[in-house]
């Protein structure tokens, strides 16, 4: 009988954000896959979890997926964790989940910590509808995507490195405008958690004075009015109705 693949979220900062269910799953797993075994070892030690640990990250996941899938088919219960947050969200996990799902293996994803939702809810911006964009492309396709997103009406959520934060916000000013509202969250759930809110121009000015540190989430308000392209659906429907 085949085992299961468990996707287990881990704290993004505060170790106490680990759920009881997540701890129990890790304690019972035949194998734990970790993005960085050194980082995960700290968490496992904190919760007195002693299970076999194997590296599974973006540099080796293409090579390890097949072997892990076979291990699960043989009956092993495997738990996947990332350094922080939910695996698969800007972290390794998608390839393994897809392979297991295609094989008919049960994939059980536990609810738990993620950085984007606390940052979004705390931003003060509309969060009934939002677009999660993760990390912007570092080079190719970056400006094209920003241009496309300039007309996005939903609140947008981005991840960013503190070293590229100010540069990214300045690019957003170029494409979204200096008065677009935003919130920059850093160190979610940690002692020095901070939320910097204002217009893109105001936030850039503040962050330019003090170099940010820690994990960063950028939340940007959507465009107040959707930009109409040459092939806008509404325009097409109006043209068709006029011909009838």
PDB file of C-alpha atoms in Angstrom:
ATOM      1  CA  UNK A   1       0.000   0.000   0.000  1.00  0.00           C
ATOM      2  CA  UNK A   2       1.358   3.396  -0.993  1.00  0.00           C
ATOM      3  CA  UNK A   3       2.198   6.004   1.580  1.00  0.00           C
ATOM      4  CA  UNK A   4       1.362   9.703   1.506  1.00  0.00           C
ATOM      5  CA  UNK A   5       3.106  12.945   0.699  1.00  0.00           C
ATOM      6  CA  UNK A   6       2.552  15.567   3.400  1.00  0.00           C
ATOM      7  CA  UNK A   7       3.177  19.246   2.652  1.00  0.00           C
ATOM      8  CA  UNK A   8       4.004  20.798   6.014  1.00  0.00           C
ATOM      9  CA  UNK A   9       4.209  24.596   6.516  1.00  0.00           C
ATOM     10  CA  UNK A  10       6.859  25.800   8.945  1.00  0.00           C
ATOM     11  CA  UNK A  11       7.111  29.119  10.848  1.00  0.00           C
ATOM     12  CA  UNK A  12       8.258  32.174   8.910  1.00  0.00           C
ATOM     13  CA  UNK A  13       9.861  33.567  12.039  1.00  0.00           C
ATOM     14  CA  UNK A  14       8.334  32.632  15.381  1.00  0.00           C
ATOM     15  CA  UNK A  15       8.862  28.947  16.171  1.00  0.00           C
ATOM     16  CA  UNK A  16       5.646  28.938  18.205  1.00  0.00           C
ATOM     17  CA  UNK A  17       3.637  29.284  14.982  1.00  0.00           C
ATOM     18  CA  UNK A  18       4.110  25.561  14.333  1.00  0.00           C
ATOM     19  CA  UNK A  19       0.757  23.729  14.590  1.00  0.00           C
ATOM     20  CA  UNK A  20       0.220  20.653  16.767  1.00  0.00           C
ATOM     21  CA  UNK A  21      -0.819  18.688  13.700  1.00  0.00           C
ATOM     22  CA  UNK A  22       2.333  19.679  11.825  1.00  0.00           C
ATOM     23  CA  UNK A  23       4.516  18.497  14.699  1.00  0.00           C
ATOM     24  CA  UNK A  24       2.659  15.179  14.878  1.00  0.00           C
ATOM     25  CA  UNK A  25       2.977  14.596  11.134  1.00  0.00           C
ATOM     26  CA  UNK A  26       6.717  15.242  11.230  1.00  0.00           C
ATOM     27  CA  UNK A  27       7.168  12.932  14.221  1.00  0.00           C
ATOM     28  CA  UNK A  28       5.392  10.112  12.373  1.00  0.00           C
ATOM     29  CA  UNK A  29       6.957  10.583   8.923  1.00  0.00           C
ATOM     30  CA  UNK A  30       9.292   7.939   7.543  1.00  0.00           C
ATOM     31  CA  UNK A  31      11.294  10.668   5.824  1.00  0.00           C
ATOM     32  CA  UNK A  32      11.406  14.477   6.034  1.00  0.00           C
ATOM     33  CA  UNK A  33      12.491  16.414   2.959  1.00  0.00           C
ATOM     34  CA  UNK A  34      14.018  19.793   3.764  1.00  0.00           C
ATOM     35  CA  UNK A  35      15.034  22.750   1.617  1.00  0.00           C
ATOM     36  CA  UNK A  36      18.053  23.264   3.883  1.00  0.00           C
ATOM     37  CA  UNK A  37      18.717  20.500   6.407  1.00  0.00           C
ATOM     38  CA  UNK A  38      20.657  22.868   8.675  1.00  0.00           C
ATOM     39  CA  UNK A  39      17.722  25.272   8.953  1.00  0.00           C
ATOM     40  CA  UNK A  40      15.179  22.503   9.441  1.00  0.00           C
ATOM     41  CA  UNK A  41      17.349  20.783  12.063  1.00  0.00           C
ATOM     42  CA  UNK A  42      16.873  23.786  14.358  1.00  0.00           C
ATOM     43  CA  UNK A  43      13.084  23.440  14.115  1.00  0.00           C
ATOM     44  CA  UNK A  44      13.137  19.665  14.549  1.00  0.00           C
ATOM     45  CA  UNK A  45      15.380  19.911  17.593  1.00  0.00           C
ATOM     46  CA  UNK A  46      13.073  22.541  19.123  1.00  0.00           C
ATOM     47  CA  UNK A  47      10.135  20.125  18.895  1.00  0.00           C
ATOM     48  CA  UNK A  48      12.131  16.998  19.760  1.00  0.00           C
ATOM     49  CA  UNK A  49      11.554  15.440  16.330  1.00  0.00           C
ATOM     50  CA  UNK A  50      13.992  12.696  15.362  1.00  0.00           C
ATOM     51  CA  UNK A  51      13.249  11.400  11.870  1.00  0.00           C
ATOM     52  CA  UNK A  52      15.462  10.784   8.809  1.00  0.00           C
ATOM     53  CA  UNK A  53      16.168  14.076   7.025  1.00  0.00           C
ATOM     54  CA  UNK A  54      17.066  14.511   3.375  1.00  0.00           C
ATOM     55  CA  UNK A  55      17.860  17.575   1.275  1.00  0.00           C
ATOM     56  CA  UNK A  56      15.280  18.587  -1.354  1.00  0.00           C
ATOM     57  CA  UNK A  57      15.820  22.023  -2.913  1.00  0.00           C
ATOM     58  CA  UNK A  58      15.531  23.837  -6.242  1.00  0.00           C
ATOM     59  CA  UNK A  59      19.012  22.714  -7.314  1.00  0.00           C
ATOM     60  CA  UNK A  60      18.372  18.973  -6.972  1.00  0.00           C
ATOM     61  CA  UNK A  61      14.588  18.504  -7.104  1.00  0.00           C
ATOM     62  CA  UNK A  62      14.566  17.510 -10.786  1.00  0.00           C
ATOM     63  CA  UNK A  63      16.886  14.604  -9.957  1.00  0.00           C
ATOM     64  CA  UNK A  64      15.276  13.485  -6.677  1.00  0.00           C
ATOM     65  CA  UNK A  65      11.553  13.536  -7.547  1.00  0.00           C
ATOM     66  CA  UNK A  66      11.472  10.095  -9.197  1.00  0.00           C
ATOM     67  CA  UNK A  67      13.235   8.338  -6.313  1.00  0.00           C
ATOM     68  CA  UNK A  68      11.034  10.000  -3.699  1.00  0.00           C
ATOM     69  CA  UNK A  69       7.894   9.065  -5.626  1.00  0.00           C
ATOM     70  CA  UNK A  70       8.993   5.430  -5.745  1.00  0.00           C
ATOM     71  CA  UNK A  71       9.708   5.455  -2.014  1.00  0.00           C
ATOM     72  CA  UNK A  72       6.148   6.673  -1.339  1.00  0.00           C
ATOM     73  CA  UNK A  73       4.700   4.033  -3.685  1.00  0.00           C
ATOM     74  CA  UNK A  74       6.559   1.421  -1.636  1.00  0.00           C
ATOM     75  CA  UNK A  75       4.684   2.572   1.470  1.00  0.00           C
ATOM     76  CA  UNK A  76       6.723   5.402   3.010  1.00  0.00           C
ATOM     77  CA  UNK A  77       5.038   8.513   4.402  1.00  0.00           C
ATOM     78  CA  UNK A  78       7.114  11.511   3.330  1.00  0.00           C
ATOM     79  CA  UNK A  79       6.829  15.055   4.702  1.00  0.00           C
ATOM     80  CA  UNK A  80       8.106  18.059   2.753  1.00  0.00           C
ATOM     81  CA  UNK A  81       9.128  21.281   4.519  1.00  0.00           C
ATOM     82  CA  UNK A  82      10.800  24.469   3.303  1.00  0.00           C
ATOM     83  CA  UNK A  83      13.017  26.846   5.253  1.00  0.00           C
ATOM     84  CA  UNK A  84       9.965  28.963   6.137  1.00  0.00           C
ATOM     85  CA  UNK A  85       6.309  29.033   5.177  1.00  0.00           C
ATOM     86  CA  UNK A  86       4.383  26.688   2.909  1.00  0.00           C
ATOM     87  CA  UNK A  87       6.362  24.563   0.422  1.00  0.00           C
ATOM     88  CA  UNK A  88       5.504  25.319  -3.193  1.00  0.00           C
ATOM     89  CA  UNK A  89       4.873  29.028  -2.592  1.00  0.00           C
ATOM     90  CA  UNK A  90       8.085  30.545  -4.016  1.00  0.00           C
ATOM     91  CA  UNK A  91       9.829  27.451  -2.617  1.00  0.00           C
ATOM     92  CA  UNK A  92      10.509  23.912  -3.914  1.00  0.00           C
ATOM     93  CA  UNK A  93       7.534  21.550  -3.902  1.00  0.00           C
ATOM     94  CA  UNK A  94       5.572  21.901  -7.123  1.00  0.00           C
ATOM     95  CA  UNK A  95       7.473  19.254  -9.104  1.00  0.00           C
ATOM     96  CA  UNK A  96       7.098  16.635  -6.379  1.00  0.00           C
ATOM     97  CA  UNK A  97       3.420  17.396  -5.790  1.00  0.00           C
ATOM     98  CA  UNK A  98       2.689  17.162  -9.512  1.00  0.00           C
ATOM     99  CA  UNK A  99       4.552  13.865  -9.876  1.00  0.00           C
ATOM    100  CA  UNK A 100       2.716  12.332  -6.904  1.00  0.00           C
ATOM    101  CA  UNK A 101      -0.680  13.635  -8.029  1.00  0.00           C
ATOM    102  CA  UNK A 102      -0.163  12.180 -11.512  1.00  0.00           C
ATOM    103  CA  UNK A 103       0.731   8.839  -9.927  1.00  0.00           C
ATOM    104  CA  UNK A 104      -2.420   8.843  -7.798  1.00  0.00           C
ATOM    105  CA  UNK A 105      -0.491   9.273  -4.551  1.00  0.00           C
ATOM    106  CA  UNK A 106      -2.402  11.079  -1.805  1.00  0.00           C
ATOM    107  CA  UNK A 107      -1.017  14.578  -1.267  1.00  0.00           C
ATOM    108  CA  UNK A 108      -2.083  16.069   2.047  1.00  0.00           C
ATOM    109  CA  UNK A 109      -1.291  19.760   2.495  1.00  0.00           C
ATOM    110  CA  UNK A 110      -1.522  21.096   6.022  1.00  0.00           C
ATOM    111  CA  UNK A 111      -2.663  24.680   6.664  1.00  0.00           C
ATOM    112  CA  UNK A 112      -0.126  26.849   8.382  1.00  0.00           C
ATOM    113  CA  UNK A 113       2.312  29.725   8.271  1.00  0.00           C
ATOM    114  CA  UNK A 114       2.925  31.873   5.216  1.00  0.00           C
ATOM    115  CA  UNK A 115       4.336  35.392   4.956  1.00  0.00           C
ATOM    116  CA  UNK A 116       2.028  36.791   2.280  1.00  0.00           C
ATOM    117  CA  UNK A 117      -1.320  36.583   4.128  1.00  0.00           C
ATOM    118  CA  UNK A 118      -0.276  38.395   7.357  1.00  0.00           C
ATOM    119  CA  UNK A 119       1.410  41.099   5.245  1.00  0.00           C
ATOM    120  CA  UNK A 120      -1.686  41.495   3.082  1.00  0.00           C
ATOM    121  CA  UNK A 121      -4.176  41.655   5.946  1.00  0.00           C
ATOM    122  CA  UNK A 122      -1.993  44.077   7.952  1.00  0.00           C
ATOM    123  CA  UNK A 123      -1.454  46.383   4.964  1.00  0.00           C
ATOM    124  CA  UNK A 124      -4.779  48.174   5.283  1.00  0.00           C
ATOM    125  CA  UNK A 125      -5.324  47.653   1.554  1.00  0.00           C
ATOM    126  CA  UNK A 126      -8.319  45.739   0.135  1.00  0.00           C
ATOM    127  CA  UNK A 127      -7.758  42.012   0.612  1.00  0.00           C
ATOM    128  CA  UNK A 128     -11.053  40.511  -0.573  1.00  0.00           C
ATOM    129  CA  UNK A 129      -9.351  39.947  -3.945  1.00  0.00           C
ATOM    130  CA  UNK A 130      -5.623  39.934  -4.555  1.00  0.00           C
ATOM    131  CA  UNK A 131      -2.958  38.780  -7.001  1.00  0.00           C
ATOM    132  CA  UNK A 132       0.052  36.953  -5.590  1.00  0.00           C
ATOM    133  CA  UNK A 133       3.058  37.585  -7.825  1.00  0.00           C
ATOM    134  CA  UNK A 134       5.879  36.211  -5.657  1.00  0.00           C
ATOM    135  CA  UNK A 135       9.353  37.318  -6.749  1.00  0.00           C
ATOM    136  CA  UNK A 136       9.567  39.472  -9.864  1.00  0.00           C
ATOM    137  CA  UNK A 137      11.951  38.221 -12.572  1.00  0.00           C
ATOM    138  CA  UNK A 138      15.388  39.620 -11.793  1.00  0.00           C
ATOM    139  CA  UNK A 139      16.227  40.434 -15.411  1.00  0.00           C
ATOM    140  CA  UNK A 140      14.385  39.091 -18.455  1.00  0.00           C
ATOM    141  CA  UNK A 141      10.674  39.873 -18.438  1.00  0.00           C
ATOM    142  CA  UNK A 142      10.764  42.143 -15.388  1.00  0.00           C
ATOM    143  CA  UNK A 143       9.740  45.405 -17.079  1.00  0.00           C
ATOM    144  CA  UNK A 144       7.233  43.601 -19.288  1.00  0.00           C
ATOM    145  CA  UNK A 145       5.510  42.150 -16.225  1.00  0.00           C
ATOM    146  CA  UNK A 146       5.466  45.486 -14.391  1.00  0.00           C
ATOM    147  CA  UNK A 147       3.905  47.120 -17.435  1.00  0.00           C
ATOM    148  CA  UNK A 148       1.254  44.389 -17.533  1.00  0.00           C
ATOM    149  CA  UNK A 149       0.553  44.751 -13.810  1.00  0.00           C
ATOM    150  CA  UNK A 150       0.162  48.529 -14.037  1.00  0.00           C
ATOM    151  CA  UNK A 151      -3.483  47.952 -14.962  1.00  0.00           C
ATOM    152  CA  UNK A 152      -4.172  45.206 -12.388  1.00  0.00           C
ATOM    153  CA  UNK A 153      -7.151  46.278 -10.264  1.00  0.00           C
ATOM    154  CA  UNK A 154      -6.623  43.754  -7.469  1.00  0.00           C
ATOM    155  CA  UNK A 155      -4.207  44.315  -4.595  1.00  0.00           C
ATOM    156  CA  UNK A 156      -0.832  42.799  -5.517  1.00  0.00           C
ATOM    157  CA  UNK A 157       1.567  40.906  -3.258  1.00  0.00           C
ATOM    158  CA  UNK A 158       5.279  40.500  -4.003  1.00  0.00           C
ATOM    159  CA  UNK A 159       8.255  38.915  -2.258  1.00  0.00           C
ATOM    160  CA  UNK A 160      11.579  40.716  -2.434  1.00  0.00           C
ATOM    161  CA  UNK A 161      15.121  40.630  -1.111  1.00  0.00           C
ATOM    162  CA  UNK A 162      16.054  43.536   1.201  1.00  0.00           C
ATOM    163  CA  UNK A 163      19.022  44.223  -1.095  1.00  0.00           C
ATOM    164  CA  UNK A 164      16.748  44.835  -4.107  1.00  0.00           C
ATOM    165  CA  UNK A 165      13.816  46.410  -2.258  1.00  0.00           C
ATOM    166  CA  UNK A 166      14.440  50.108  -2.904  1.00  0.00           C
ATOM    167  CA  UNK A 167      15.309  49.448  -6.559  1.00  0.00           C
ATOM    168  CA  UNK A 168      12.098  47.451  -7.000  1.00  0.00           C
ATOM    169  CA  UNK A 169       9.950  50.143  -5.372  1.00  0.00           C
ATOM    170  CA  UNK A 170      11.495  52.785  -7.652  1.00  0.00           C
ATOM    171  CA  UNK A 171      10.618  50.642 -10.659  1.00  0.00           C
ATOM    172  CA  UNK A 172       7.072  50.323  -9.322  1.00  0.00           C
ATOM    173  CA  UNK A 173       6.863  54.120  -9.146  1.00  0.00           C
ATOM    174  CA  UNK A 174       7.835  54.234 -12.811  1.00  0.00           C
ATOM    175  CA  UNK A 175       5.059  51.832 -13.844  1.00  0.00           C
ATOM    176  CA  UNK A 176       2.387  52.284 -11.143  1.00  0.00           C
ATOM    177  CA  UNK A 177       2.855  55.966 -10.317  1.00  0.00           C
ATOM    178  CA  UNK A 178       4.308  57.666  -7.193  1.00  0.00           C
ATOM    179  CA  UNK A 179       0.922  58.027  -5.464  1.00  0.00           C
ATOM    180  CA  UNK A 180      -0.028  54.345  -5.571  1.00  0.00           C
ATOM    181  CA  UNK A 181      -0.569  53.100  -2.005  1.00  0.00           C
ATOM    182  CA  UNK A 182       1.612  50.315  -0.687  1.00  0.00           C
ATOM    183  CA  UNK A 183       2.816  48.569   2.437  1.00  0.00           C
ATOM    184  CA  UNK A 184       6.203  46.979   3.002  1.00  0.00           C
ATOM    185  CA  UNK A 185       6.255  44.275   5.674  1.00  0.00           C
ATOM    186  CA  UNK A 186       9.438  42.823   7.058  1.00  0.00           C
ATOM    187  CA  UNK A 187      10.307  40.187   9.641  1.00  0.00           C
ATOM    188  CA  UNK A 188       6.744  38.812   9.829  1.00  0.00           C
ATOM    189  CA  UNK A 189       6.050  37.218  13.249  1.00  0.00           C
ATOM    190  CA  UNK A 190       9.519  38.100  14.564  1.00  0.00           C
ATOM    191  CA  UNK A 191      10.462  40.498  17.364  1.00  0.00           C
ATOM    192  CA  UNK A 192      11.293  43.325  14.959  1.00  0.00           C
ATOM    193  CA  UNK A 193       8.229  42.943  12.720  1.00  0.00           C
ATOM    194  CA  UNK A 194       7.497  46.201  10.913  1.00  0.00           C
ATOM    195  CA  UNK A 195       4.915  47.498   8.444  1.00  0.00           C
ATOM    196  CA  UNK A 196       5.767  50.649   6.482  1.00  0.00           C
ATOM    197  CA  UNK A 197       2.670  52.124   4.831  1.00  0.00           C
ATOM    198  CA  UNK A 198       2.120  55.065   2.501  1.00  0.00           C
ATOM    199  CA  UNK A 199       2.448  55.961  -1.146  1.00  0.00           C
ATOM    200  CA  UNK A 200       5.217  54.311  -3.142  1.00  0.00           C
ATOM    201  CA  UNK A 201       7.048  57.648  -3.100  1.00  0.00           C
ATOM    202  CA  UNK A 202       6.740  58.021   0.684  1.00  0.00           C
ATOM    203  CA  UNK A 203       7.837  54.457   1.387  1.00  0.00           C
ATOM    204  CA  UNK A 204      10.860  54.708  -0.915  1.00  0.00           C
ATOM    205  CA  UNK A 205      11.902  57.928   0.794  1.00  0.00           C
ATOM    206  CA  UNK A 206      11.734  56.323   4.213  1.00  0.00           C
ATOM    207  CA  UNK A 207      13.534  53.128   3.197  1.00  0.00           C
ATOM    208  CA  UNK A 208      16.266  55.054   1.400  1.00  0.00           C
ATOM    209  CA  UNK A 209      17.255  56.588   4.741  1.00  0.00           C
ATOM    210  CA  UNK A 210      17.449  53.269   6.594  1.00  0.00           C
ATOM    211  CA  UNK A 211      18.566  50.124   4.747  1.00  0.00           C
ATOM    212  CA  UNK A 212      15.957  47.416   5.394  1.00  0.00           C
ATOM    213  CA  UNK A 213      16.845  43.987   6.738  1.00  0.00           C
ATOM    214  CA  UNK A 214      15.050  40.659   6.943  1.00  0.00           C
ATOM    215  CA  UNK A 215      12.422  38.932   4.822  1.00  0.00           C
ATOM    216  CA  UNK A 216      10.330  41.389   2.790  1.00  0.00           C
ATOM    217  CA  UNK A 217       6.737  41.354   1.501  1.00  0.00           C
ATOM    218  CA  UNK A 218       5.495  44.234  -0.666  1.00  0.00           C
ATOM    219  CA  UNK A 219       1.751  44.860  -0.888  1.00  0.00           C
ATOM    220  CA  UNK A 220       0.617  47.321  -3.562  1.00  0.00           C
ATOM    221  CA  UNK A 221      -2.869  48.696  -4.168  1.00  0.00           C
ATOM    222  CA  UNK A 222      -4.488  47.799  -7.458  1.00  0.00           C
ATOM    223  CA  UNK A 223      -5.084  50.307 -10.220  1.00  0.00           C
ATOM    224  CA  UNK A 224      -8.196  52.409  -9.550  1.00  0.00           C
ATOM    225  CA  UNK A 225      -9.250  51.905 -13.148  1.00  0.00           C
ATOM    226  CA  UNK A 226      -8.456  48.997 -15.444  1.00  0.00           C
ATOM    227  CA  UNK A 227      -6.534  50.063 -18.504  1.00  0.00           C
ATOM    228  CA  UNK A 228      -8.278  49.156 -21.739  1.00  0.00           C
ATOM    229  CA  UNK A 229      -6.151  47.561 -24.404  1.00  0.00           C
ATOM    230  CA  UNK A 230      -6.795  47.410 -28.127  1.00  0.00           C
ATOM    231  CA  UNK A 231      -8.596  44.110 -27.719  1.00  0.00           C
ATOM    232  CA  UNK A 232     -10.551  44.855 -24.527  1.00  0.00           C
ATOM    233  CA  UNK A 233     -13.460  42.426 -24.167  1.00  0.00           C
ATOM    234  CA  UNK A 234     -15.992  45.173 -23.366  1.00  0.00           C
ATOM    235  CA  UNK A 235     -15.010  47.123 -26.495  1.00  0.00           C
ATOM    236  CA  UNK A 236     -15.418  43.993 -28.593  1.00  0.00           C
ATOM    237  CA  UNK A 237     -18.896  43.321 -27.206  1.00  0.00           C
ATOM    238  CA  UNK A 238     -19.918  46.946 -27.872  1.00  0.00           C
ATOM    239  CA  UNK A 239     -18.665  46.728 -31.442  1.00  0.00           C
ATOM    240  CA  UNK A 240     -20.546  43.493 -32.050  1.00  0.00           C
ATOM    241  CA  UNK A 241     -23.764  44.828 -30.525  1.00  0.00           C
ATOM    242  CA  UNK A 242     -23.537  47.905 -32.744  1.00  0.00           C
ATOM    243  CA  UNK A 243     -23.414  45.769 -35.866  1.00  0.00           C
ATOM    244  CA  UNK A 244     -26.637  43.915 -35.052  1.00  0.00           C
TER     245      UNK A 244
END
